[in-house]
Structure formats: structure tokens, C-alpha cells
Coordinates of C-alpha atoms and ligand atoms in Angstrom, one line a residue:
M1 CA 0.0 0.0 0.0
V2 CA 1.2 3.5 -0.7
S3 CA 0.3 5.6 2.3
F4 CA -0.8 9.2 1.7
L5 CA 1.4 10.3 4.6
D6 CA 3.0 7.8 6.9
L7 CA 3.6 9.9 10.0
S8 CA 5.1 7.2 12.1
K9 CA 7.7 6.6 9.4
V10 CA 8.3 10.4 9.2
N11 CA 9.0 10.7 13.0
N12 CA 10.7 7.4 13.6
R13 CA 13.7 8.7 11.6
F14 CA 14.4 10.9 14.7
R15 CA 13.4 8.3 17.3
N16 CA 16.7 8.1 19.2
E17 CA 17.0 11.9 19.5
I18 CA 13.4 12.3 20.5
D19 CA 13.6 9.6 23.1
A20 CA 16.8 11.1 24.6
K21 CA 15.2 14.6 24.7
F22 CA 12.0 13.4 26.4
K23 CA 14.0 11.6 29.0
E24 CA 16.0 14.8 29.6
I25 CA 12.8 16.9 30.0
L26 CA 11.2 14.3 32.3
D27 CA 14.3 14.3 34.5
K28 CA 14.3 18.1 34.6
G29 CA 10.6 18.4 35.2
W30 CA 10.1 21.7 33.4
Y31 CA 7.2 21.6 30.8
L32 CA 6.2 25.1 29.7
Q33 CA 8.0 28.4 28.9
G34 CA 11.5 26.9 29.3
E35 CA 14.7 26.5 27.5
E36 CA 13.3 24.3 24.7
N37 CA 10.7 26.9 23.7
A38 CA 13.3 29.7 23.9
R39 CA 15.8 27.7 21.7
F40 CA 13.3 26.6 19.1
T41 CA 11.6 30.0 18.7
Q42 CA 15.0 31.7 18.3
D43 CA 16.1 29.2 15.7
F44 CA 12.9 29.2 13.9
A45 CA 12.9 33.0 13.6
A46 CA 16.4 32.8 12.2
Y47 CA 15.5 30.0 9.8
C48 CA 12.7 32.2 8.4
G49 CA 15.0 35.2 8.2
A50 CA 13.0 37.1 10.7
K51 CA 13.8 38.6 14.1
Y52 CA 11.1 37.3 16.4
C53 CA 9.0 34.2 17.0
V54 CA 6.4 33.3 19.6
G55 CA 5.4 29.7 20.1
V56 CA 1.7 29.2 20.5
A57 CA -0.8 26.3 20.8
N58 CA -1.7 25.9 17.1
G59 CA -1.9 27.5 13.7
L60 CA -5.4 28.9 14.2
D61 CA -4.3 30.7 17.4
A62 CA -1.3 32.0 15.6
L63 CA -3.5 33.6 12.9
S64 CA -6.0 34.9 15.5
L65 CA -3.4 36.4 17.8
L66 CA -1.7 38.1 14.8
I67 CA -4.9 39.9 13.9
R68 CA -5.8 40.7 17.5
A69 CA -2.3 42.1 18.3
S70 CA -2.6 44.4 15.3
D71 CA -5.7 45.9 16.9
F72 CA -8.1 44.9 14.2
G73 CA -11.7 44.1 15.1
P74 CA -15.4 44.7 14.3
G75 CA -15.8 46.9 11.2
D76 CA -12.4 46.0 9.8
E77 CA -12.1 44.0 6.5
I78 CA -9.3 41.6 5.8
I79 CA -8.9 40.2 2.3
V80 CA -8.2 36.4 2.3
P81 CA -8.2 33.8 -0.5
A82 CA -11.6 32.2 -1.1
N83 CA -10.0 28.7 -1.5
T84 CA -7.9 28.6 1.7
Y85 CA -8.3 26.1 4.5
I86 CA -11.2 27.3 6.7
A87 CA -8.9 28.1 9.6
T88 CA -7.6 31.3 7.9
I89 CA -11.1 32.6 7.6
L90 CA -12.2 31.5 11.0
A91 CA -9.3 33.5 12.6
I92 CA -10.6 36.6 10.9
S93 CA -14.1 36.0 12.1
Q94 CA -13.0 35.1 15.6
Q95 CA -11.6 38.6 16.0
G96 CA -14.9 40.1 14.8
C97 CA -13.4 41.3 11.5
T98 CA -15.0 40.7 8.1
P99 CA -13.3 38.3 5.8
V100 CA -13.4 39.5 2.2
L101 CA -12.9 36.5 -0.1
A102 CA -10.6 36.9 -3.1
E103 CA -10.5 34.6 -6.1
P104 CA -7.5 32.3 -6.6
S105 CA -5.7 31.8 -9.9
L106 CA -6.4 28.6 -11.7
E107 CA -2.7 28.4 -12.6
T108 CA -1.2 28.6 -9.1
Y109 CA -4.2 28.1 -6.8
N110 CA -2.9 31.1 -4.9
L111 CA -4.4 34.5 -4.7
D112 CA -4.9 36.1 -8.2
V113 CA -3.0 39.3 -7.3
D114 CA -4.5 41.1 -10.3
R115 CA -8.0 40.9 -8.8
L116 CA -7.1 42.2 -5.3
E117 CA -7.3 45.9 -5.9
A118 CA -11.0 45.7 -6.8
L119 CA -11.8 44.3 -3.4
I120 CA -10.2 47.2 -1.4
T121 CA -12.7 49.5 0.4
P122 CA -12.2 52.3 3.0
K123 CA -12.7 49.5 5.6
T124 CA -9.9 47.3 4.3
R125 CA -7.1 46.9 6.9
A126 CA -5.0 44.0 5.7
I127 CA -4.3 41.4 3.1
M128 CA -3.9 37.9 4.5
V129 CA -2.0 35.8 1.9
V130 CA -1.9 32.0 2.1
H131 CA 1.0 30.1 0.6
L132 CA -1.3 27.3 -0.3
Y133 CA -0.2 23.7 -0.9
G134 CA 3.4 24.9 -0.2
Q135 CA 3.8 27.5 -2.9
A136 CA 4.9 31.1 -2.0
V137 CA 2.5 33.8 -3.2
Q138 CA 4.0 36.3 -5.7
M139 CA 4.3 39.1 -3.2
Q140 CA 5.4 42.1 -5.3
K141 CA 1.9 43.2 -6.3
V142 CA 0.6 42.6 -2.7
W143 CA 3.3 44.8 -1.3
E144 CA 2.6 47.5 -3.9
L145 CA -1.1 47.5 -3.0
A146 CA -0.3 47.5 0.8
E147 CA 1.9 50.5 0.3
K148 CA -0.7 52.4 -1.9
Y149 CA -3.6 51.8 0.4
Q150 CA -1.7 51.7 3.8
L151 CA -2.7 48.1 4.5
K152 CA -1.0 45.5 6.7
V153 CA 0.1 42.2 5.1
F154 CA -0.1 38.9 6.9
E155 CA 1.0 35.5 5.8
D156 CA -0.6 32.1 6.6
C157 CA 2.5 29.9 6.3
A158 CA 0.9 26.7 7.7
Q159 CA 1.6 24.8 4.5
A160 CA 4.8 26.4 3.4
H161 CA 7.6 26.2 6.1
G162 CA 10.9 26.9 4.2
A163 CA 9.5 28.1 0.9
Y164 CA 11.1 31.1 -0.8
Y165 CA 9.7 34.1 -2.6
E166 CA 12.7 35.3 -4.6
D167 CA 15.6 35.1 -2.0
R168 CA 13.5 35.4 1.1
R169 CA 11.7 32.7 3.1
V170 CA 8.0 32.9 3.8
G171 CA 7.4 34.2 7.3
S172 CA 9.7 37.2 6.6
L173 CA 7.6 38.7 3.7
S174 CA 5.0 40.6 5.7
D175 CA 4.1 42.4 8.9
G176 CA 3.5 39.1 10.6
A177 CA 3.2 35.4 9.8
A178 CA 1.4 32.5 11.3
F179 CA 2.7 28.9 11.2
S180 CA 1.1 25.6 12.2
F181 CA 3.1 22.6 13.4
Y182 CA 0.1 20.2 13.2
P183 CA 1.7 16.7 12.7
G184 CA 1.1 16.5 9.0
K185 CA 2.6 19.8 8.1
N186 CA 6.1 20.0 6.5
L187 CA 7.4 20.8 10.0
G188 CA 5.1 19.0 12.3
C189 CA 5.2 18.1 16.0
L190 CA 3.6 15.3 17.9
G191 CA 0.4 17.0 18.6
D192 CA -0.7 20.7 18.2
G193 CA 1.7 23.6 17.9
G194 CA 2.0 26.9 16.1
A195 CA 4.0 30.1 15.9
V196 CA 3.8 33.8 15.1
V197 CA 6.9 35.1 13.3
T198 CA 7.6 38.8 12.7
N199 CA 10.2 41.6 12.4
D200 CA 8.0 44.0 14.4
E201 CA 9.2 44.2 18.0
A202 CA 6.0 45.8 19.3
L203 CA 3.8 43.1 17.5
Y204 CA 6.0 40.4 18.9
E205 CA 5.7 41.7 22.5
K206 CA 2.0 42.0 22.2
V207 CA 1.5 38.5 20.8
K208 CA 3.7 37.1 23.5
A209 CA 1.7 38.8 26.2
L210 CA -1.7 38.0 24.7
A211 CA -0.8 34.3 24.4
N212 CA 0.2 34.2 28.0
Y213 CA -3.0 35.5 29.8
G214 CA -2.2 39.0 28.6
S215 CA 0.7 39.1 31.0
D216 CA 3.9 41.1 30.3
Y217 CA 5.5 39.9 33.4
K218 CA 4.4 37.4 36.1
Y219 CA 1.0 38.2 37.7
H220 CA 0.8 41.5 35.9
H221 CA -1.9 41.6 33.2
I222 CA -2.2 44.3 30.6
Y223 CA -4.6 42.6 28.2
K224 CA -7.6 40.2 28.5
G225 CA -5.4 37.5 27.0
V226 CA -5.7 33.8 26.3
N227 CA -3.7 30.7 27.1
S228 CA -2.0 29.6 23.9
R229 CA 1.5 28.1 24.4
L230 CA 3.9 25.8 22.7
D231 CA 5.0 23.3 25.3
E232 CA 8.6 22.1 26.0
L233 CA 8.1 18.6 24.6
Q234 CA 6.7 19.9 21.3
A235 CA 9.3 22.6 21.0
A236 CA 12.1 20.0 21.6
V237 CA 10.7 17.8 18.8
L238 CA 10.4 20.8 16.5
E239 CA 14.0 21.8 17.2
I240 CA 15.2 18.3 16.2
K241 CA 13.1 18.2 13.0
L242 CA 14.0 21.8 12.0
K243 CA 17.5 20.7 11.3
H244 CA 16.2 18.3 8.6
L245 CA 13.5 20.6 7.1
D246 CA 15.5 21.7 4.2
E247 CA 16.5 18.2 3.3
D248 CA 12.9 17.0 3.6
N249 CA 11.7 19.9 1.4
Q250 CA 14.4 19.0 -1.1
R251 CA 13.2 15.4 -1.2
R252 CA 9.6 16.7 -1.7
R253 CA 10.8 18.7 -4.7
E254 CA 12.5 15.7 -6.2
I255 CA 9.3 13.7 -5.9
A256 CA 7.2 16.6 -7.3
S257 CA 9.7 16.9 -10.2
F258 CA 9.4 13.2 -10.9
Y259 CA 5.6 13.3 -10.8
R260 CA 5.6 16.4 -13.1
H261 CA 7.9 14.8 -15.6
E262 CA 6.6 11.3 -15.6
I263 CA 2.8 11.7 -15.3
H264 CA 1.4 11.8 -18.8
N265 CA -2.4 11.6 -18.9
P266 CA -4.6 14.0 -20.8
L267 CA -7.3 13.5 -18.1
L268 CA -5.2 15.2 -15.5
I269 CA -4.1 18.8 -14.9
L270 CA -0.7 18.9 -13.1
P271 CA 0.3 21.8 -10.7
K272 CA 2.5 24.6 -12.0
T273 CA 5.3 26.4 -10.2
Y274 CA 7.3 29.4 -11.2
A275 CA 10.6 28.8 -9.4
E276 CA 12.1 25.7 -7.9
K277 CA 12.6 27.0 -4.4
S278 CA 9.2 28.8 -4.3
H279 CA 7.4 25.5 -3.6
V280 CA 7.8 23.0 -0.7
W281 CA 5.1 20.7 -1.9
H282 CA 3.1 20.3 1.3
V283 CA 0.7 18.4 -0.9
F284 CA 0.9 17.4 -4.6
T285 CA -2.4 18.1 -6.3
L286 CA -4.0 17.0 -9.5
R287 CA -7.2 18.3 -11.1
T288 CA -9.6 16.1 -13.0
E289 CA -13.2 16.1 -14.1
Q290 CA -13.3 12.5 -12.9
R291 CA -12.2 12.9 -9.3
D292 CA -14.4 10.3 -7.6
R293 CA -13.7 7.7 -10.2
L294 CA -9.9 8.3 -10.2
C295 CA -9.8 8.3 -6.3
A296 CA -11.6 5.0 -6.3
Y297 CA -9.3 3.6 -9.0
L298 CA -6.2 4.6 -7.1
N299 CA -7.6 3.3 -3.8
E300 CA -8.3 -0.1 -5.3
R301 CA -4.7 -0.2 -6.3
G302 CA -3.6 0.5 -2.7
I303 CA -2.8 4.2 -3.3
Q304 CA -4.2 6.5 -0.8
T305 CA -5.6 9.9 -1.9
N306 CA -7.1 13.0 -0.2
I307 CA -9.0 16.1 -1.2
H308 CA -7.7 19.6 -0.1
Y309 CA -10.5 20.6 0.1
P310 CA -13.9 19.3 -1.0
I311 CA -16.1 22.2 -0.1
P312 CA -15.3 25.9 -0.6
P313 CA -15.5 28.0 2.6
H314 CA -18.3 30.1 1.2
Q315 CA -20.5 27.0 0.8
Q316 CA -19.9 25.8 4.3
L317 CA -22.8 25.8 6.8
A318 CA -20.7 27.9 9.2
Y319 CA -20.8 30.7 6.6
Q320 CA -24.4 30.5 5.5
E321 CA -24.4 34.2 5.0
W322 CA -22.2 33.7 2.0
Q323 CA -24.3 30.9 0.3
H324 CA -25.6 33.3 -2.4
L325 CA -22.1 34.3 -3.4
H326 CA -20.1 32.8 -6.2
Y327 CA -16.4 32.4 -6.6
P328 CA -16.1 30.5 -9.9
N329 CA -12.4 29.8 -9.7
S330 CA -12.6 28.6 -6.2
E331 CA -15.6 26.5 -6.9
E332 CA -13.8 25.0 -9.9
I333 CA -10.7 24.1 -7.8
H334 CA -12.8 22.6 -5.0
R335 CA -14.8 20.6 -7.6
T336 CA -11.8 19.1 -9.4
I337 CA -8.8 19.0 -7.0
M338 CA -7.3 15.9 -5.3
S339 CA -4.0 15.1 -3.7
I340 CA -1.7 12.1 -4.3
P341 CA 0.9 10.7 -1.9
M342 CA 3.6 13.2 -1.0
S343 CA 6.1 13.0 1.9
P344 CA 9.9 12.9 2.4
V345 CA 9.7 9.2 3.3
L346 CA 8.1 7.9 0.1
T347 CA 10.3 5.3 -1.6
E348 CA 11.3 5.2 -5.3
Q349 CA 9.2 2.1 -5.8
E350 CA 6.2 3.9 -4.3
I351 CA 6.4 6.9 -6.5
V352 CA 6.9 4.8 -9.6
Q353 CA 3.8 2.8 -8.5
V354 CA 1.8 6.1 -8.3
V355 CA 3.0 7.3 -11.7
D356 CA 2.3 3.9 -13.4
A357 CA -1.2 3.8 -12.0
L358 CA -2.0 7.4 -13.1
N359 CA -0.6 6.8 -16.6
A360 CA -2.6 3.6 -17.0
Y361 CA -5.8 5.3 -16.0
Q362 CA -8.1 5.6 -18.9
G363 CA -11.2 7.1 -17.4
Ligands
LIG1 C1 -3.3 23.6 9.0 C2 -3.7 25.0 8.6 C3 -4.1 25.9 9.5 C4 -4.4 25.7 10.9 O1 -3.4 25.1 11.7 P1 -3.8 24.3 13.0 O2 -2.5 24.1 13.7 O3 -4.5 23.0 12.6 O4 -4.7 25.2 13.8 C5 -4.3 27.2 9.0 N1 -4.1 27.5 7.7 C6 -3.8 26.6 6.8 C7 -3.6 27.0 5.4 C8 -3.5 25.3 7.2 O5 -3.2 24.4 6.3

């Protein structure tokens, strides 16, 4: 069987190091806000090419804290891609802001930057880009609009740890960035985890305080904060795995390149990328008119598939107020997209098996 993502295989590569670290932490008896968190957040900021990082409980909290710390709330509009994972949109709603959905490009599945300006109103405060499926958004146009209309730019980097836009990594391309370390992400821990990364010292201090009961120092509370922390065990695992992230992303690129060169089937639309290092292939997508049939065909041959994502956010029950709206590109993507196995632990034999099955598929 070709597993979609074999997480035990992914993490067992680091078993000895993780075992030793867990023993050390158990012996020490310090579980939160300690050395592991300090070391990882410092190293992760440096990895992204940014100054500051706050470890938080998950990616949704990272997004939410970023918006809250920027003092956005009711009445403020934030532009966000219509085809993102629901978490990006939920974070905007959670802070009482209005998400304004922007159509993606059918070429990159990222924001269609040429359609952004038409969405800007006097209430627009920020553009939240999402480096979806692992591919960095082409930021130049976003920066120009932000400058012209005095908007903040945020990044949702949950799927793109390590991806580059030109010579800079995602996480350092905006006023503030949110990361998730959910187990299946390119950099994943053994449970939930997330981070806010920024070059803005004031934003950093505020996110750090908000995430820790609104406290700037012990028992002193300056905001009505929340409890959202990255614990020592997770930070330690992430520190171990961070050292191998570039290697893992390189392996994903090799697999993606193999898929893109070897899959020849007129029934399938393969993903496009504009620069080798701009993509870290969190997932490898295909588009086809025959999604259900193709998924069933692959599953019968022992190849697991997935759909990122089957229902567009504006058609979810949670956002019933948007059910009359239409985003044709987003709807087209959600109707036709599917994902095939992608991870740094796939073997040559497995990727050949996937390619052979796809090439033999006749509809
Ligand atoms: C995974 C993900 C999130 C949310 O991360 P969690 O850690 O699960 O809260 C947000 N945005 C995108 C694009 C994601 O893929």
C-alpha cells in the first residue's frame, strides 16, 4: 500500500534523538515556557530570516493572535483567498473582523493578485496571503497595494515552512506570519503547535503577552489575554526536526519533479510552479473532471488519496451568510482537485507505482 502520509515513518527517523530529549525533559521536570521553547523559537525565527518568533498552541491561534495584536476588530475588513483552509477565515471571524474573499488563480491556486485591488474599500485593513499547498505567493503586487492603500500584510504559512519568494523565506515577507506545526505539516510536532513570526518588535511583545494571559511579566496583566503556548516537549521535537526541514523539502521537490515529468495523462491537470525554491510541496495536487472515479481507481490499487478541500468556505454551513455568493475559480478548484501521496519518506518504488497507476488510468 502507498500511504498518503506515513507519520510514524516520518517521525521514527528521529526516534533516538526524541527519546533522549524526552528523558531529559522528564528528568528536569520543566514543561512550559522553558529552554526548549526559547531555543526553538529563536532558531525558527532565524530560519525564516525574521527577528522574532512566539510559540503558540496551534496555527489557528497564531492567525488569530496576529490579527488581535494588530488591533483589528469589528468593522475592519481583511482580504483572504476564497479557497484557503477554513482556519484562515475562522481566525478573521474570531476577531470580529469581516473576511473578504478573493478569487484564486487557476494556474497557481494562490491569490490572483491582479484581482485584489477591486476588493479594497475604505474599511480594508489587511491582506492575508496564504502560501497554499506549499507555494509562496508572488508578493510584489501585494506589497505595492499595501503601500498604496496603507494596509498590513499577513502570511498564513501553515503549508509552506521553508518556501522562498525570490531570495527570502515565507514568514519574513509581511508584517506578521502564522505557522502551524500540526503533525502532517512540512514541519510538524507530535500534537498541536504553532508560531507567530515577525520583524516587528511591538507586535512580537503583544502577541507574546496576549498568548500568556495578557501578561507582560508574572502576575501583571495588561490585556484580556488567552492561554496559547507551545510546550517544551513539542518545542524540543520541532528543534530536532527543524535541522532536517531543508533536506525534507528538497526530497519533496525531487518527488514533485518526478511526478511532473513522468505523469502523462490527458485527463489530469498537473500543478504549476514558477521557481524551484518557491514551492515546498506540502501536498501534490491534480485536477480532473473524474475525481471520484480516479480516487476509487487509485484506492483499489492501494494508493491513498485525499482532497484539499472538497467544499469551498463560502459554501460551508458555518458561513451560511455567503451561500448566495459565487467564486467560480474557487468552486472549480474545489470541484476538481485531489492530492496524491507526498512526503519525504516515500520510496522510489512507491512513487513509480503512483506514476504507473496514473498513466494507466483511462477514465
Ligand atoms: C493547518 C492549517 C491551519 C491551521 O493550523 P492548526 O495548527 O491546525 O490550527 C491554518 N491555515 C492553513 C492554510 C492550514 O493548512
